[in-house]
XYZ file of N, CA and C in Angstrom:
357
model
N 0.410 -0.986 -0.093
C 0.096 -0.034 -0.064
C 0.689 0.997 -0.105
N 2.464 1.630 0.909
C 2.947 2.787 0.602
C 2.982 2.772 -0.483
N 3.539 2.087 -1.130
C 3.996 1.680 -2.898
C 3.857 2.553 -3.971
N 1.990 2.408 -3.800
C 0.724 2.541 -4.464
C 0.598 4.425 -3.803
N 1.119 4.588 -2.604
C 0.564 6.161 -2.322
C 1.553 6.952 -2.805
N 2.903 6.145 -2.922
C 3.905 7.078 -2.900
C 4.056 6.904 -5.129
N 3.941 6.194 -5.567
C 3.686 6.535 -6.970
C 2.466 6.938 -7.257
N 1.371 6.786 -6.621
C 0.466 8.117 -6.677
C 1.306 9.557 -6.350
N 1.749 9.885 -6.031
C 1.852 11.242 -5.419
C 2.775 11.497 -6.290
N 4.035 10.867 -6.815
C 4.809 10.657 -7.593
C 3.994 11.590 -9.207
N 3.585 10.447 -9.229
C 2.474 10.102 -11.095
C 1.228 12.001 -10.948
N 0.873 11.667 -9.502
C 0.016 12.011 -9.726
C 0.039 14.188 -9.275
N 0.857 14.286 -8.818
C 1.433 15.749 -8.275
C 1.692 16.055 -9.373
N 2.530 16.121 -10.203
C 3.201 17.167 -11.179
C 1.382 17.588 -12.161
N 0.768 16.367 -12.428
C -0.641 16.941 -13.269
C -1.609 17.921 -12.529
N -1.222 17.403 -10.810
C -2.243 18.178 -10.281
C -1.498 19.884 -10.776
N -0.567 19.790 -10.298
C 0.383 21.438 -9.810
C -0.204 22.042 -11.374
N 0.026 21.197 -12.562
C -0.249 21.614 -13.887
C -1.541 22.116 -13.976
N -2.590 21.463 -13.809
C -3.922 21.781 -13.007
C -4.345 23.040 -12.657
N -3.421 23.044 -11.987
C -3.573 24.541 -10.659
C -3.076 25.855 -11.634
N -2.331 25.051 -12.138
C -1.467 26.676 -12.893
C -1.805 27.041 -14.216
N -2.402 25.921 -15.058
C -3.608 26.660 -16.380
C -5.007 26.945 -15.779
N -5.355 26.655 -14.250
C -6.261 27.333 -13.452
C -6.243 28.652 -13.660
N -5.263 29.134 -13.192
C -4.962 30.030 -12.264
C -4.300 31.069 -14.004
N -3.658 30.746 -14.374
C -3.790 31.698 -16.229
C -4.866 31.806 -16.421
N -6.181 30.573 -16.617
C -7.162 31.464 -17.531
C -7.885 31.604 -16.502
N -8.101 31.880 -15.184
C -9.390 32.725 -14.805
C -8.485 33.563 -13.936
N -7.373 33.999 -14.534
C -7.005 35.441 -13.662
C -7.207 36.386 -13.639
N -7.625 37.412 -12.253
C -7.859 39.171 -13.000
C -7.889 40.112 -13.761
N -8.908 40.360 -15.048
C -7.802 41.670 -15.773
C -8.597 42.891 -15.583
N -7.706 43.098 -15.381
C -7.371 44.214 -14.546
C -8.000 45.588 -15.385
N -9.264 46.653 -15.120
C -10.115 47.171 -15.387
C -9.164 48.402 -16.725
N -9.809 49.522 -17.607
C -9.365 50.082 -18.417
C -8.815 50.976 -17.813
N -9.482 51.610 -16.834
C -8.988 52.635 -15.682
C -7.250 52.229 -15.323
N -7.663 51.287 -14.681
C -6.155 50.930 -13.954
C -5.164 50.743 -15.188
N -5.467 50.462 -16.133
C -4.584 50.028 -16.837
C -3.999 51.054 -18.089
N -5.114 52.536 -17.490
C -4.500 53.750 -18.538
C -3.919 54.597 -17.455
N -3.963 54.208 -15.592
C -3.489 55.036 -15.385
C -2.098 53.958 -14.593
N -1.805 53.109 -15.539
C -0.567 52.175 -15.386
C 0.413 52.880 -16.594
N -0.431 52.557 -17.594
C 0.669 52.974 -18.979
C 1.220 55.036 -18.787
N 0.508 55.642 -18.012
C 0.207 56.958 -18.158
C 1.796 57.013 -16.846
N 1.372 55.795 -16.034
C 3.088 56.304 -14.659
C 3.858 55.736 -15.490
N 4.235 54.998 -16.130
C 5.208 54.535 -17.262
C 5.296 55.614 -17.615
N 4.922 56.120 -18.322
C 5.234 57.249 -19.479
C 6.099 58.285 -18.899
N 5.223 58.720 -17.504
C 6.148 59.899 -16.615
C 7.386 59.296 -16.351
N 7.378 57.867 -15.949
C 8.468 57.357 -15.163
C 9.645 57.926 -16.227
N 9.762 57.077 -17.733
C 11.033 56.358 -18.055
C 10.490 58.290 -18.941
N 9.958 59.491 -18.839
C 10.066 60.529 -20.180
C 12.077 60.890 -19.770
N 12.328 62.029 -20.731
C 13.332 62.137 -21.393
C 13.387 63.326 -20.167
N 13.496 63.970 -19.684
C 13.407 66.347 -19.398
C 14.869 66.394 -19.093
N 15.177 66.651 -19.494
C 16.336 66.715 -19.070
C 16.848 68.830 -17.947
N 15.766 69.202 -18.122
C 15.531 70.066 -16.768
C 14.752 68.993 -15.240
N 14.331 68.191 -15.473
C 14.046 67.992 -13.852
C 14.777 66.161 -13.182
N 15.964 65.934 -14.323
C 16.986 64.647 -14.358
C 18.238 65.693 -14.015
N 18.897 65.233 -12.463
C 19.671 65.417 -12.196
C 21.112 65.230 -12.959
N 22.145 65.993 -13.293
C 23.288 65.835 -13.415
C 24.200 64.824 -13.356
N 24.739 63.907 -13.994
C 25.468 63.225 -13.402
C 26.992 63.058 -13.401
N 27.846 61.545 -12.814
C 29.320 61.775 -13.743
C 29.968 62.273 -14.281
N 28.942 61.897 -15.558
C 29.843 62.181 -16.789
C 29.244 63.063 -17.610
N 27.749 63.585 -16.903
C 27.392 65.074 -17.961
C 28.350 65.977 -17.286
N 28.669 66.299 -15.208
C 29.722 67.012 -14.894
C 30.846 66.770 -15.200
N 31.273 65.551 -15.324
C 33.162 65.467 -16.108
C 33.015 66.121 -17.530
N 31.976 65.907 -18.237
C 32.417 66.460 -20.120
C 31.796 68.166 -19.939
N 31.723 68.373 -19.011
C 30.805 70.118 -18.490
C 31.852 70.706 -18.241
N 32.992 69.999 -17.442
C 33.744 70.983 -16.389
C 35.075 71.381 -17.301
N 35.248 72.911 -16.606
C 35.846 74.135 -17.346
C 37.400 73.727 -16.818
N 38.437 73.443 -17.707
C 39.548 73.141 -17.163
C 40.110 73.700 -18.248
N 42.083 74.422 -18.029
C 43.184 74.460 -18.950
C 42.991 73.193 -20.031
N 43.036 72.473 -19.450
C 42.944 70.990 -19.918
C 42.371 71.289 -21.156
N 40.700 71.153 -20.551
C 39.545 70.702 -21.744
C 39.555 72.204 -22.728
N 39.910 73.477 -22.151
C 40.211 74.874 -23.273
C 41.263 74.122 -23.699
N 42.057 73.634 -23.690
C 43.207 73.128 -24.436
C 42.842 72.256 -25.643
N 41.649 71.383 -25.632
C 42.202 70.347 -26.059
C 40.581 70.914 -27.572
N 39.693 71.509 -26.641
C 38.824 71.772 -27.538
C 39.041 73.001 -28.596
N 40.367 74.104 -28.348
C 40.867 75.294 -28.839
C 41.836 74.312 -30.208
N 42.334 72.713 -29.400
C 43.164 71.959 -31.022
C 41.973 71.254 -31.603
N 41.021 71.286 -31.367
C 39.857 70.375 -32.276
C 39.038 71.211 -32.807
N 38.758 72.935 -32.769
C 38.495 73.794 -33.866
C 39.495 73.690 -34.256
N 41.025 74.040 -34.001
C 42.000 74.667 -35.174
C 42.378 73.276 -35.888
N 42.088 72.158 -35.759
C 42.483 70.735 -36.903
C 41.063 70.569 -37.204
N 39.680 71.515 -37.577
C 38.474 71.393 -38.131
C 38.899 72.228 -39.583
N 39.296 73.253 -38.747
C 39.652 74.749 -39.448
C 40.931 74.426 -40.736
N 41.832 73.966 -40.495
C 42.620 73.286 -41.439
C 42.082 73.073 -42.503
N 41.153 72.687 -43.411
C 41.027 71.962 -44.048
C 39.932 73.167 -44.458
N 39.489 74.378 -44.279
C 38.683 75.566 -45.309
C 40.176 76.411 -44.687
N 41.429 76.924 -44.392
C 41.923 77.263 -44.427
C 42.969 76.896 -45.859
N 43.262 75.067 -45.766
C 43.395 75.159 -47.151
C 42.933 75.920 -48.488
N 41.950 75.280 -48.450
C 41.210 75.201 -49.634
C 40.959 76.974 -49.940
N 41.415 77.953 -49.100
C 40.835 79.200 -49.314
C 42.376 79.461 -49.531
N 43.587 78.985 -49.449
C 44.519 78.954 -49.635
C 44.990 78.478 -51.093
N 44.598 77.612 -52.050
C 44.663 76.266 -53.112
C 43.825 77.768 -53.901
N 42.628 78.232 -53.452
C 41.749 79.398 -54.532
C 42.454 79.912 -54.841
N 43.200 80.864 -53.619
C 43.546 82.369 -54.148
C 45.614 81.897 -55.066
N 46.290 80.694 -54.634
C 47.642 80.866 -55.910
C 46.474 79.579 -57.197
N 45.270 79.905 -57.898
C 45.095 78.270 -58.447
C 46.079 78.306 -59.309
N 46.163 79.299 -60.333
C 46.768 79.406 -61.832
C 48.361 79.057 -61.231
N 49.236 80.061 -59.843
C 50.298 78.994 -59.936
C 50.514 77.584 -59.931
N 48.837 77.643 -58.983
C 48.819 75.788 -58.317
C 48.940 74.763 -59.549
N 48.952 74.920 -60.866
C 48.441 73.824 -61.667
C 50.179 73.208 -62.061
N 50.021 72.377 -62.215
C 51.537 71.153 -62.310
C 51.601 71.423 -63.897
N 53.401 71.357 -64.102
C 53.709 71.652 -65.012
C 53.657 70.417 -66.555
N 53.377 70.421 -67.468
C 53.052 69.885 -68.483
C 54.033 69.001 -68.629
N 53.600 67.807 -69.357
C 55.092 66.802 -69.688
C 55.093 67.606 -71.176
N 54.179 67.259 -71.540
C 54.139 66.696 -72.831
C 54.145 68.734 -73.555
N 54.298 68.575 -74.742
C 54.434 70.424 -75.182
C 52.655 70.661 -75.842
N 52.318 71.911 -75.652
C 51.043 72.029 -75.811
C 50.911 72.379 -77.517
N 49.752 72.178 -78.074
C 48.633 72.320 -79.202
C 47.763 73.095 -79.063
N 48.157 74.290 -80.598
C 46.469 74.940 -80.734
C 45.726 74.331 -81.649
N 44.671 74.170 -81.730
C 43.678 72.856 -82.760
C 44.182 73.676 -83.604
N 43.726 73.134 -84.915
C 43.660 73.480 -86.130
C 45.218 74.505 -86.559
N 46.161 74.298 -85.611
C 47.937 74.834 -86.007
C 48.553 73.850 -87.047
N 49.436 74.006 -88.108
C 50.062 72.888 -88.261
C 50.584 72.628 -87.404
N 51.539 71.243 -87.458
C 51.829 70.725 -86.424
C 53.745 70.924 -87.037
N 54.623 70.969 -85.362
C 55.583 71.303 -85.352
C 56.265 70.953 -85.913
N 57.576 71.757 -86.760
C 58.959 70.442 -86.847
C 59.507 70.242 -86.006
N 59.809 69.170 -85.309
C 61.231 68.764 -84.757
C 62.142 68.938 -85.151
N 62.917 69.438 -84.237
C 64.616 68.971 -85.215
C 65.499 67.969 -85.057
N 64.891 67.257 -84.664
C 65.202 65.871 -84.955
C 65.059 64.726 -85.710
N 64.108 66.028 -87.188
C 64.258 64.643 -87.908
C 64.855 64.823 -89.282
């Protein structure tokens, strides 16, 4: 008899537990529409990104502090950003002189061919 009870407990336990979980899932309480709307409103307020209300983090503070090193870094970054513009302006000012010298002789269209001295 004890073996039969043990077998009933081992085999029937998971079945009863599964039935209880299925019953709980099917019969769970559905929240009213008003409660759902309030929850969604609270979640929206919780995850809003307002920079005014948000306290400054350590990363924000470190990024925004003004020290001689950060001023020097910003000046160097600005100088490097301006270099291509300065180079472009310099090339525009010296454009005719910056053309490379032609390796071949130039010809005028429709002109008679030049006679070379090697013929």
